[in-house]
Structures are given as structure tokens and as C-alpha cells.
mmCIF file of C-alpha atoms in Angstrom:
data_model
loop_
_atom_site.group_PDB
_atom_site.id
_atom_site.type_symbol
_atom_site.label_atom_id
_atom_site.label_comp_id
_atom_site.label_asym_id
_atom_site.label_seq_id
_atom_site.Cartn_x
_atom_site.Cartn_y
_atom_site.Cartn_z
ATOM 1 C CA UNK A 1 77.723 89.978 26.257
ATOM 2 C CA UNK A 2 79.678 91.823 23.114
ATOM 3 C CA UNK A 3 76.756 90.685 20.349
ATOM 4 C CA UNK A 4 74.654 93.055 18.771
ATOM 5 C CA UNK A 5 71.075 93.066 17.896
ATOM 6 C CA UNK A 6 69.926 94.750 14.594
ATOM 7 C CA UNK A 7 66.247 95.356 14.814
ATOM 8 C CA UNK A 8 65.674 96.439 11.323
ATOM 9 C CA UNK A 9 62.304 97.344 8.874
ATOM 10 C CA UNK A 10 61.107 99.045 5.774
ATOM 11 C CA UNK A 11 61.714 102.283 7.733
ATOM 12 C CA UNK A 12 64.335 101.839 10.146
ATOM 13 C CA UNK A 13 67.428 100.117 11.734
ATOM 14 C CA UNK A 14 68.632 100.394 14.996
ATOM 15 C CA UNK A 15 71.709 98.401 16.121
ATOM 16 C CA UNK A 16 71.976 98.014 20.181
ATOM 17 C CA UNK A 17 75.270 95.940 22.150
ATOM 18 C CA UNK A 18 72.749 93.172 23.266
ATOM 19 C CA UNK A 19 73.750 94.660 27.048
ATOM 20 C CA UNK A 20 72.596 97.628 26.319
ATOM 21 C CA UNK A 21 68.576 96.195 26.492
ATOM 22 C CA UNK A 22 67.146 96.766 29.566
ATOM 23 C CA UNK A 23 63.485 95.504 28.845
ATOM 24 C CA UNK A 24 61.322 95.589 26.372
ATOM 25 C CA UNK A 25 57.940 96.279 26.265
ATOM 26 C CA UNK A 26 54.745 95.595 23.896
ATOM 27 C CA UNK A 27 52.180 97.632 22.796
ATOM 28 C CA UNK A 28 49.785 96.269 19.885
ATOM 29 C CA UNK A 29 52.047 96.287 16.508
ATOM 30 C CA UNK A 30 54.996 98.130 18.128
ATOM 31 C CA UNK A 31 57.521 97.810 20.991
ATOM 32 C CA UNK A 32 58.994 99.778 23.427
ATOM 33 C CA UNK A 33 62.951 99.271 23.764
ATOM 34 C CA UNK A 34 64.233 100.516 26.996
ATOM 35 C CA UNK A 35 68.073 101.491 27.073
ATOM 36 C CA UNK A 36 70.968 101.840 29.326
ATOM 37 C CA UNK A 37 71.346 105.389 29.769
ATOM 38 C CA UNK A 38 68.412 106.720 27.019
ATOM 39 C CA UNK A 39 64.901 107.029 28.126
ATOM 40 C CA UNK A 40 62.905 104.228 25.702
ATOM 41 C CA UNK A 41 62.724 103.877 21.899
ATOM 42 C CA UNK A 42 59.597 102.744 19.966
ATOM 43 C CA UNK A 43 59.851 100.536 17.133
ATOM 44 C CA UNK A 44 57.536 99.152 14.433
ATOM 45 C CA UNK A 45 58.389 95.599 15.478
ATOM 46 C CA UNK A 46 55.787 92.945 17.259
ATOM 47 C CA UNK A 47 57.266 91.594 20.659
ATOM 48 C CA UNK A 48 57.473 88.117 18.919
ATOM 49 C CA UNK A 49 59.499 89.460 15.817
ATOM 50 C CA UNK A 50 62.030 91.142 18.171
ATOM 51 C CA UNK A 51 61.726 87.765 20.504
ATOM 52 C CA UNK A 52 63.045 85.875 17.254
ATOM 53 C CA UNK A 53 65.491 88.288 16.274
ATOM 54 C CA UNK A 54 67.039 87.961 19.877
ATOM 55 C CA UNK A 55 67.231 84.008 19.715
ATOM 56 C CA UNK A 56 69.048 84.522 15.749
ATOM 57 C CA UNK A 57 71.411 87.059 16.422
ATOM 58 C CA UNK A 58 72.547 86.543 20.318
ATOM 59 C CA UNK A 59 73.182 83.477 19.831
ATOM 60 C CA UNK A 60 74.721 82.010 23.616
ATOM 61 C CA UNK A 61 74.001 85.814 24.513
ATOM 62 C CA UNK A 62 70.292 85.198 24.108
ATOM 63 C CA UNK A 63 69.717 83.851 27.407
ATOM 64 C CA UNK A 64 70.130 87.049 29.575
ATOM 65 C CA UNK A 65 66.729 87.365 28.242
ATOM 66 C CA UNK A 66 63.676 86.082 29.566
ATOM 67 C CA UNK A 67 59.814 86.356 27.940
ATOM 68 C CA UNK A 68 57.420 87.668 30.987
ATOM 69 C CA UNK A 69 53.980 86.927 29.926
ATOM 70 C CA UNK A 70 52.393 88.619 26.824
ATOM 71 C CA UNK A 71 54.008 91.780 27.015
ATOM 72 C CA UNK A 72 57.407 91.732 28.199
ATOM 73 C CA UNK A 73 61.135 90.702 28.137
ATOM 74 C CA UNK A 74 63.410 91.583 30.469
ATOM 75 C CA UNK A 75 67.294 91.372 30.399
ATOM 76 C CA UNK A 76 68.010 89.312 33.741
ATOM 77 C CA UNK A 77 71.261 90.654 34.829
ATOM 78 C CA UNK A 78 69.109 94.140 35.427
ATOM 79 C CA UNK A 79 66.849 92.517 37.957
ATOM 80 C CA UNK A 80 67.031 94.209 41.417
ATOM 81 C CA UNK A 81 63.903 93.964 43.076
ATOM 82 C CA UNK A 82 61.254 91.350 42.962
ATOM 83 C CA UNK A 83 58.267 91.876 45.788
ATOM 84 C CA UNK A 84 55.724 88.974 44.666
ATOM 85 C CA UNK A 85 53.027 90.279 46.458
ATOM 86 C CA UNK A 86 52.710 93.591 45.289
ATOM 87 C CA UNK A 87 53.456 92.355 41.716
ATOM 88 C CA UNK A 88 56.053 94.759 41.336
ATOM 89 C CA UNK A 89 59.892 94.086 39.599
ATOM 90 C CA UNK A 90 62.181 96.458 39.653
ATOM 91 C CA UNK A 91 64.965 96.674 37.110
ATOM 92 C CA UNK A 92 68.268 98.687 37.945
ATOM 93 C CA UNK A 93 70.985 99.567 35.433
ATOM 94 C CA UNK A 94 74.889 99.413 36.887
ATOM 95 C CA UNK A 95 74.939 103.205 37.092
ATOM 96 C CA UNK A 96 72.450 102.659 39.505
ATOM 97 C CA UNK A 97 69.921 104.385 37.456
ATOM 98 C CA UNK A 98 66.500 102.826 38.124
ATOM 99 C CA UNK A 99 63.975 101.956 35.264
ATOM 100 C CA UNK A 100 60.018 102.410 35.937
ATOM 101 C CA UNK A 101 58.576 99.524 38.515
ATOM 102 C CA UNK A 102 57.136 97.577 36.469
ATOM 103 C CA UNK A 103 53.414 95.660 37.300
ATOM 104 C CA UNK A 104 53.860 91.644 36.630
ATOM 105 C CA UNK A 105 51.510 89.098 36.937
ATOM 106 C CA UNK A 106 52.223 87.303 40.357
ATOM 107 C CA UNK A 107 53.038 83.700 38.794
ATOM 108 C CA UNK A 108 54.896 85.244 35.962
ATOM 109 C CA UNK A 109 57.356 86.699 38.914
ATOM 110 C CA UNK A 110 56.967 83.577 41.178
ATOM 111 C CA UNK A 111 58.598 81.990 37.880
ATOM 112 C CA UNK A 112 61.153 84.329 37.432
ATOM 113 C CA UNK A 113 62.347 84.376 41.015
ATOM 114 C CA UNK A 114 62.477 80.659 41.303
ATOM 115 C CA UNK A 115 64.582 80.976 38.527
ATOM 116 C CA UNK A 116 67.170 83.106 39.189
ATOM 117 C CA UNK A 117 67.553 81.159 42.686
ATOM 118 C CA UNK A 118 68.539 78.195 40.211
ATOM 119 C CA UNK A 119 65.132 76.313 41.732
#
């Protein structure tokens, strides 16, 4: 991936290499962006807006990123642990530095792991 996203309002603009994205998280009329190698960043932006602004600007790069539910999109090349029964995935940058666990519905990661097996 060499594209960049430019997540951009009244207030703001941030510009992130779209490998840079670990996950990114909703909460109400802002979302959290979680980074390689920063701790998070909160921006005025809906998880749908950023959704669309992934699909427009990524272009063919768009698809390392995957919609969990409601709340969530994850960058799948950061994926390291999936444990369906305890709902837990577990995303891991290549420094080896790991992000939070992070609690997913169990079909949402029944989904996602059939997925990445390519079932």
C-alpha cells in the first residue's frame, strides 16, 4: 500500500500512508484512528464518512480494510489473533507492538476468520 488517506474537516486535516491505519474505532460523532507507532488520534469524522473516504481515496488499496459491525474497521494485514470464543481479536503491528484486544461480536469474527482462510 503507498496511497494516502486525507481525512479532512472545517477544523482539521490529517494525512496518514493508508498502512499506517491500524483500526479504527467509533464513538457517537467522532472516531478513534489508531496508528502504527502513535497511541490513537480522535477525529470529528462519523465511522461511515471515514468508511467512504477509504473506498474514494485507496482506491485497489481499500481492501486491506474490512467494516466489523457498527463500530469498527480494521486493517487486515494487522490481524494476529482471533479466539472466537472469547470474542477477542488481537491486532499486532510489524514492530511487534501489540494494539489493545479488542471485544467483537462472535459472528462478526466467525466472518472475518472465514475470510481470511479464503472460505
Amino acid at each position: 500500500m503507498k496511497r494516502e488517506l486525507i481525512i479532512s474537516n472545517t477544523v482539521e486535516l490529517i494525512r496518514l500512508h493508508a498502512e499506517d491505519i491500524v483500526s479504527i474505532e467509533a464513538d457517537g460523532n467522532y472516531s478513534t484512528l489508531h496508528v502504527v507507532g502513535e497511541e490513537e488520534r480522535v477525529v470529528l469524522s462519523q465511522l461511515g464518512q471515514l468508511e467512504r473516504m477509504i473506498s474514494e481515496q485507496l482506491a485497489e488499496d481499500a481492501e486491506a480494510f474490512i467494516r466489523i459491525g457498527r463500530s469498527l474497521i480494521i486493517n487486515r494485514y494487522y490481524i494476529y489473533y482471533i479466539n472466537l470464543n472469547r470474542q477477542q481479536l488481537l491486532l499486532l503491528e510489524p514492530s511487534g507492538r501489540r494494539h489493545e484486544t479488542l471485544r467483537v461480536s462472535h459472528e462478526s469474527l466467525k466472518k472475518l476468520k472465514e475470510l481470511i482462510e479464503g472460505k
